[in-house]
Each structure stands twice: as C-alpha cells, then as structure tokens.
PDB file of C-alpha atoms and ligand atoms in Angstrom:
ATOM      1  CA  MET A1409       3.463   8.414 -15.945  1.00 79.00           C
ATOM      2  CA  SER A1410       3.428   4.950 -17.508  1.00 94.00           C
ATOM      3  CA  TYR A1411       3.639   1.871 -15.335  1.00 97.00           C
ATOM      4  CA  ASP A1412       7.145   0.431 -14.831  1.00 98.00           C
ATOM      5  CA  GLU A1413       6.850  -3.374 -14.965  1.00 98.00           C
ATOM      6  CA  ASN A1414      10.213  -3.648 -13.196  1.00 97.00           C
ATOM      7  CA  ASN A1415       9.283  -1.762 -10.031  1.00 98.00           C
ATOM      8  CA  ILE A1416       9.900  -3.699  -6.836  1.00 98.00           C
ATOM      9  CA  PHE A1417       6.217  -4.349  -6.071  1.00 98.00           C
ATOM     10  CA  ALA A1418       5.622  -5.676  -9.603  1.00 98.00           C
ATOM     11  CA  LYS A1419       8.469  -8.120  -8.921  1.00 98.00           C
ATOM     12  CA  ILE A1420       6.853  -9.085  -5.609  1.00 98.00           C
ATOM     13  CA  LEU A1421       3.520  -9.677  -7.403  1.00 98.00           C
ATOM     14  CA  ARG A1422       5.262 -11.902  -9.964  1.00 98.00           C
ATOM     15  CA  GLY A1423       6.919 -13.877  -7.153  1.00 98.00           C
ATOM     16  CA  GLU A1424      10.412 -12.810  -8.201  1.00 98.00           C
ATOM     17  CA  ILE A1425      11.102 -11.234  -4.797  1.00 97.00           C
ATOM     18  CA  PRO A1426       9.876 -12.769  -1.540  1.00 98.00           C
ATOM     19  CA  ASN A1427       7.482 -10.964   0.776  1.00 98.00           C
ATOM     20  CA  ASP A1428       5.998 -11.474   4.210  1.00 98.00           C
ATOM     21  CA  THR A1429       2.343 -11.770   3.197  1.00 98.00           C
ATOM     22  CA  VAL A1430      -0.342 -10.592   5.613  1.00 98.00           C
ATOM     23  CA  TYR A1431      -3.341 -10.934   3.275  1.00 98.00           C
ATOM     24  CA  GLU A1432      -4.006 -11.940  -0.315  1.00 98.00           C
ATOM     25  CA  ASP A1433      -7.014 -12.305  -2.589  1.00 98.00           C
ATOM     26  CA  ASP A1434      -7.509 -12.140  -6.354  1.00 98.00           C
ATOM     27  CA  ALA A1435      -7.185  -8.334  -6.448  1.00 98.00           C
ATOM     28  CA  VAL A1436      -5.108  -7.326  -3.412  1.00 98.00           C
ATOM     29  CA  LEU A1437      -1.832  -8.254  -1.733  1.00 98.00           C
ATOM     30  CA  ALA A1438      -0.734  -6.997   1.698  1.00 98.00           C
ATOM     31  CA  PHE A1439       2.693  -7.596   3.192  1.00 98.00           C
ATOM     32  CA  ASN A1440       4.955  -6.303   5.930  1.00 98.00           C
ATOM     33  CA  ASP A1441       7.133  -3.303   5.044  1.00 98.00           C
ATOM     34  CA  ILE A1442      10.815  -4.229   4.807  1.00 98.00           C
ATOM     35  CA  ALA A1443      11.777  -1.162   6.865  1.00 98.00           C
ATOM     36  CA  PRO A1444       8.932  -0.712   9.366  1.00 98.00           C
ATOM     37  CA  GLN A1445       8.333   2.773  10.750  1.00 96.00           C
ATOM     38  CA  ALA A1446       5.970   1.522  13.483  1.00 97.00           C
ATOM     39  CA  PRO A1447       5.374  -1.736  15.401  1.00 97.00           C
ATOM     40  CA  VAL A1448       2.832  -2.602  12.700  1.00 98.00           C
ATOM     41  CA  HIS A1449       3.655  -1.413   9.182  1.00 98.00           C
ATOM     42  CA  VAL A1450       1.847  -3.180   6.365  1.00 98.00           C
ATOM     43  CA  LEU A1451       1.694  -2.239   2.685  1.00 99.00           C
ATOM     44  CA  VAL A1452      -1.524  -2.925   0.772  1.00 99.00           C
ATOM     45  CA  ILE A1453      -1.357  -2.992  -3.024  1.00 98.00           C
ATOM     46  CA  PRO A1454      -3.808  -3.703  -5.823  1.00 98.00           C
ATOM     47  CA  LYS A1455      -2.670  -6.426  -8.202  1.00 98.00           C
ATOM     48  CA  GLY A1456      -3.427  -4.229 -11.209  1.00 98.00           C
ATOM     49  CA  PRO A1457      -0.720  -2.012 -12.755  1.00 98.00           C
ATOM     50  CA  TYR A1458      -1.494   1.338 -11.150  1.00 98.00           C
ATOM     51  CA  VAL A1459       1.323   3.817 -10.526  1.00 98.00           C
ATOM     52  CA  SER A1460      -0.234   5.819  -7.711  1.00 98.00           C
ATOM     53  CA  LEU A1461      -3.465   6.749  -5.952  1.00 98.00           C
ATOM     54  CA  ASP A1462      -3.924   9.408  -8.637  1.00 98.00           C
ATOM     55  CA  ASP A1463      -3.671   6.771 -11.359  1.00 96.00           C
ATOM     56  CA  PHE A1464      -5.784   4.216  -9.463  1.00 98.00           C
ATOM     57  CA  THR A1465      -8.682   6.554  -8.708  1.00 98.00           C
ATOM     58  CA  ARG A1466      -8.691   7.888 -12.275  1.00 97.00           C
ATOM     59  CA  ASP A1467      -8.385   4.633 -14.214  1.00 96.00           C
ATOM     60  CA  ALA A1468      -9.703   1.782 -12.061  1.00 98.00           C
ATOM     61  CA  PRO A1469     -13.443   1.034 -12.013  1.00 97.00           C
ATOM     62  CA  ALA A1470     -15.263   2.465  -8.982  1.00 98.00           C
ATOM     63  CA  GLU A1471     -16.083  -1.043  -7.794  1.00 98.00           C
ATOM     64  CA  GLU A1472     -12.390  -1.973  -7.751  1.00 98.00           C
ATOM     65  CA  VAL A1473     -11.473   1.234  -5.901  1.00 98.00           C
ATOM     66  CA  GLY A1474     -14.234   0.675  -3.357  1.00 98.00           C
ATOM     67  CA  ARG A1475     -13.335  -2.956  -2.845  1.00 98.00           C
ATOM     68  CA  PHE A1476      -9.681  -2.038  -2.403  1.00 98.00           C
ATOM     69  CA  PHE A1477     -10.394   0.474   0.366  1.00 98.00           C
ATOM     70  CA  LYS A1478     -12.850  -1.879   2.076  1.00 98.00           C
ATOM     71  CA  THR A1479     -10.039  -4.437   2.090  1.00 98.00           C
ATOM     72  CA  VAL A1480      -7.618  -1.909   3.612  1.00 98.00           C
ATOM     73  CA  GLY A1481     -10.071  -1.483   6.502  1.00 98.00           C
ATOM     74  CA  GLU A1482     -10.556  -5.232   6.881  1.00 98.00           C
ATOM     75  CA  ILE A1483      -6.795  -5.759   7.038  1.00 98.00           C
ATOM     76  CA  ALA A1484      -6.381  -3.037   9.690  1.00 98.00           C
ATOM     77  CA  ARG A1485      -9.085  -4.723  11.777  1.00 98.00           C
ATOM     78  CA  SER A1486      -7.524  -8.151  11.271  1.00 98.00           C
ATOM     79  CA  LEU A1487      -4.253  -6.711  12.605  1.00 98.00           C
ATOM     80  CA  GLY A1488      -6.098  -5.597  15.763  1.00 97.00           C
ATOM     81  CA  LEU A1489      -5.532  -1.903  15.087  1.00 97.00           C
ATOM     82  CA  ASP A1490      -9.121  -0.675  15.183  1.00 93.00           C
ATOM     83  CA  GLY A1491      -9.162  -0.323  18.996  1.00 93.00           C
ATOM     84  CA  GLY A1492      -6.101   1.867  19.442  1.00 95.00           C
ATOM     85  CA  GLY A1493      -6.258   3.452  16.028  1.00 97.00           C
ATOM     86  CA  PHE A1494      -3.886   3.536  13.121  1.00 97.00           C
ATOM     87  CA  ARG A1495      -2.702   5.672  10.214  1.00 97.00           C
ATOM     88  CA  THR A1496      -3.078   5.054   6.502  1.00 98.00           C
ATOM     89  CA  ILE A1497      -0.738   6.810   4.079  1.00 98.00           C
ATOM     90  CA  ALA A1498      -0.712   6.831   0.289  1.00 98.00           C
ATOM     91  CA  ASN A1499       2.287   8.819  -0.906  1.00 98.00           C
ATOM     92  CA  THR A1500       1.771  10.080  -4.450  1.00 98.00           C
ATOM     93  CA  GLY A1501       4.476  11.332  -6.794  1.00 97.00           C
ATOM     94  CA  ALA A1502       7.559  13.401  -6.064  1.00 97.00           C
ATOM     95  CA  ASP A1503       6.047  15.927  -3.627  1.00 96.00           C
ATOM     96  CA  GLY A1504       4.253  13.086  -1.846  1.00 96.00           C
ATOM     97  CA  GLY A1505       7.547  11.261  -1.321  1.00 96.00           C
ATOM     98  CA  GLN A1506       6.502   8.144  -3.248  1.00 98.00           C
ATOM     99  CA  GLU A1507       9.485   5.837  -3.765  1.00 98.00           C
ATOM    100  CA  VAL A1508       7.892   2.756  -5.321  1.00 98.00           C
ATOM    101  CA  PRO A1509       5.796   3.521  -8.439  1.00 98.00           C
ATOM    102  CA  HIS A1510       3.087   0.929  -7.803  1.00 98.00           C
ATOM    103  CA  PHE A1511       0.106   2.279  -5.837  1.00 98.00           C
ATOM    104  CA  HIS A1512       0.228   1.250  -2.205  1.00 98.00           C
ATOM    105  CA  VAL A1513      -1.374   2.191   1.084  1.00 98.00           C
ATOM    106  CA  HIS A1514       0.717   2.038   4.236  1.00 98.00           C
ATOM    107  CA  ILE A1515      -1.095   0.865   7.374  1.00 98.00           C
ATOM    108  CA  CYS A1516       0.900   1.933  10.431  1.00 98.00           C
ATOM    109  CA  GLY A1517       0.026   1.408  14.071  1.00 98.00           C
ATOM    110  CA  GLY A1518       0.871  -0.197  17.369  1.00 97.00           C
ATOM    111  CA  ARG A1519       2.008   3.010  19.085  1.00 97.00           C
ATOM    112  CA  ARG A1520       1.144   6.720  19.210  1.00 96.00           C
ATOM    113  CA  LEU A1521       2.450   7.974  15.895  1.00 95.00           C
ATOM    114  CA  GLY A1522       2.700  11.681  16.641  1.00 89.00           C
ATOM    115  CA  ARG A1523       2.162  14.481  14.181  1.00 88.00           C
ATOM    116  CA  MET A1524       1.088  13.590  10.677  1.00 83.00           C
ATOM    117  CA  ILE A1525       3.770  15.663   8.965  1.00 80.00           C
ATOM    118  CA  ALA A1526       6.941  16.983  10.560  1.00 74.00           C
ATOM    119  CA  LYS A1527       7.432  20.712  10.057  1.00 72.00           C
ATOM    120  CA  ALA A1528      10.069  21.421   7.407  1.00 67.00           C
TER     121      ALA A1528
HETATM  122  P1  5GP B1898       6.675   4.946  -0.531  1.00 88.45           P
HETATM  123  O1  5GP B1898       7.755   5.866  -0.081  1.00 88.45           O
HETATM  124  O2  5GP B1898       6.768   4.640  -1.989  1.00 88.45           O
HETATM  125  O3  5GP B1898       5.319   5.388  -0.096  1.00 88.45           O
HETATM  126  O4  5GP B1898       6.900   3.607   0.273  1.00 88.45           O
HETATM  127  C1  5GP B1898       7.596   2.498  -0.222  1.00 88.45           C
HETATM  128  C2  5GP B1898       7.756   1.522   0.908  1.00 88.45           C
HETATM  129  O5  5GP B1898       8.162   0.291   0.363  1.00 88.45           O
HETATM  130  C3  5GP B1898       8.800   1.925   1.955  1.00 88.45           C
HETATM  131  O6  5GP B1898       8.180   2.000   3.231  1.00 88.45           O
HETATM  132  C4  5GP B1898       9.838   0.810   1.872  1.00 88.45           C
HETATM  133  O7  5GP B1898      10.374   0.463   3.128  1.00 88.45           O
HETATM  134  C5  5GP B1898       9.041  -0.333   1.255  1.00 88.45           C
HETATM  135  N1  5GP B1898       9.830  -1.276   0.465  1.00 88.45           N
HETATM  136  C6  5GP B1898      10.734  -0.969  -0.496  1.00 88.45           C
HETATM  137  N2  5GP B1898      11.253  -2.082  -1.030  1.00 88.45           N
HETATM  138  C7  5GP B1898      10.630  -3.127  -0.403  1.00 88.45           C
HETATM  139  C8  5GP B1898      10.739  -4.548  -0.543  1.00 88.45           C
HETATM  140  O8  5GP B1898      11.495  -5.092  -1.340  1.00 88.45           O
HETATM  141  N3  5GP B1898       9.938  -5.292   0.272  1.00 88.45           N
HETATM  142  C9  5GP B1898       9.075  -4.717   1.176  1.00 88.45           C
HETATM  143  N4  5GP B1898       8.345  -5.546   1.921  1.00 88.45           N
HETATM  144  N5  5GP B1898       8.953  -3.396   1.323  1.00 88.45           N
HETATM  145  C10 5GP B1898       9.725  -2.603   0.545  1.00 88.45           C
END
C-alpha cells in the first residue's frame, strides 16, 4: 500500500490540522487522541511516511525503529503510566482495524483496561 499524503496524520504533521501535542522531536510526534478510549490516550507517530507497523518495520532503518519504540516507552513514563501499567496498540491494516494509514502506536492507561480483545 502506498502512502497517502492526505491522511489526517500527514495533515497534522504539516500543521494543517491542530493537535494537542504531548511530545515532539525531529523524528517523532505524540498527541492526545481526539476520541480518547481511556483517561490517558496518546498517539505516537514517526514523522516519516510509513503506512503501518508492517511498513515501518520493513522499510525503516533498525536504528529508527529502535529509537521510535524507546521514545514510546519514554512518553509512557513521562505520562506517569509506568507504575499502574498501560497498553500499547498498533492496529495494522483492515483486519487490525487501522483507520488512519500513517503508522501510529496508541498508549492507553489511567484505569484498568480489561480484556485485550472483546470476543466476537
Ligand atoms: P486506528 O484505528 O487507525 O488505530 O486509530 C486512529 C485513531 O486516530 C483513533 O483513535 C482516532 O480517534 C484518532 N484520530 C482520528 N482523527 C484524529 C484527529 O484529527 N486528531 C486526533 N488527535 N486523533 C484523531
């Protein structure tokens, strides 16, 4: 799947749509989800044009992948979630329920989140 430059997170990265930034560096942006599913619900995205985790882990250099996931952990700790715990989710493609085709990791926490996947 080729990268869609008009996806909503690409627009956020270009500053065309506002966001509630939690963290930013040269390679990563993190911001609050517009429709939070938990008391804390942050989205972490690489600034590069990667469609999904599949795409990111295939095409990005290992150093970039490693740095990205280290940053996810740092953000979770900065949000105070490391004591009580938290959940990270990276939905990929249609079966994964991915809605926005720019790779992102959800960090959710602040309450007991229950089962990982509801039974169909
Ligand atoms: P996905 O289903 O692709 O894993 O998750 C996409 C997430 O992006 C959803 O949790 C949704 O609420 C969030 N989202 C969609 N549009 C926007 C937006 O314009 N701003 C923010 N902050 N979050 C968005």
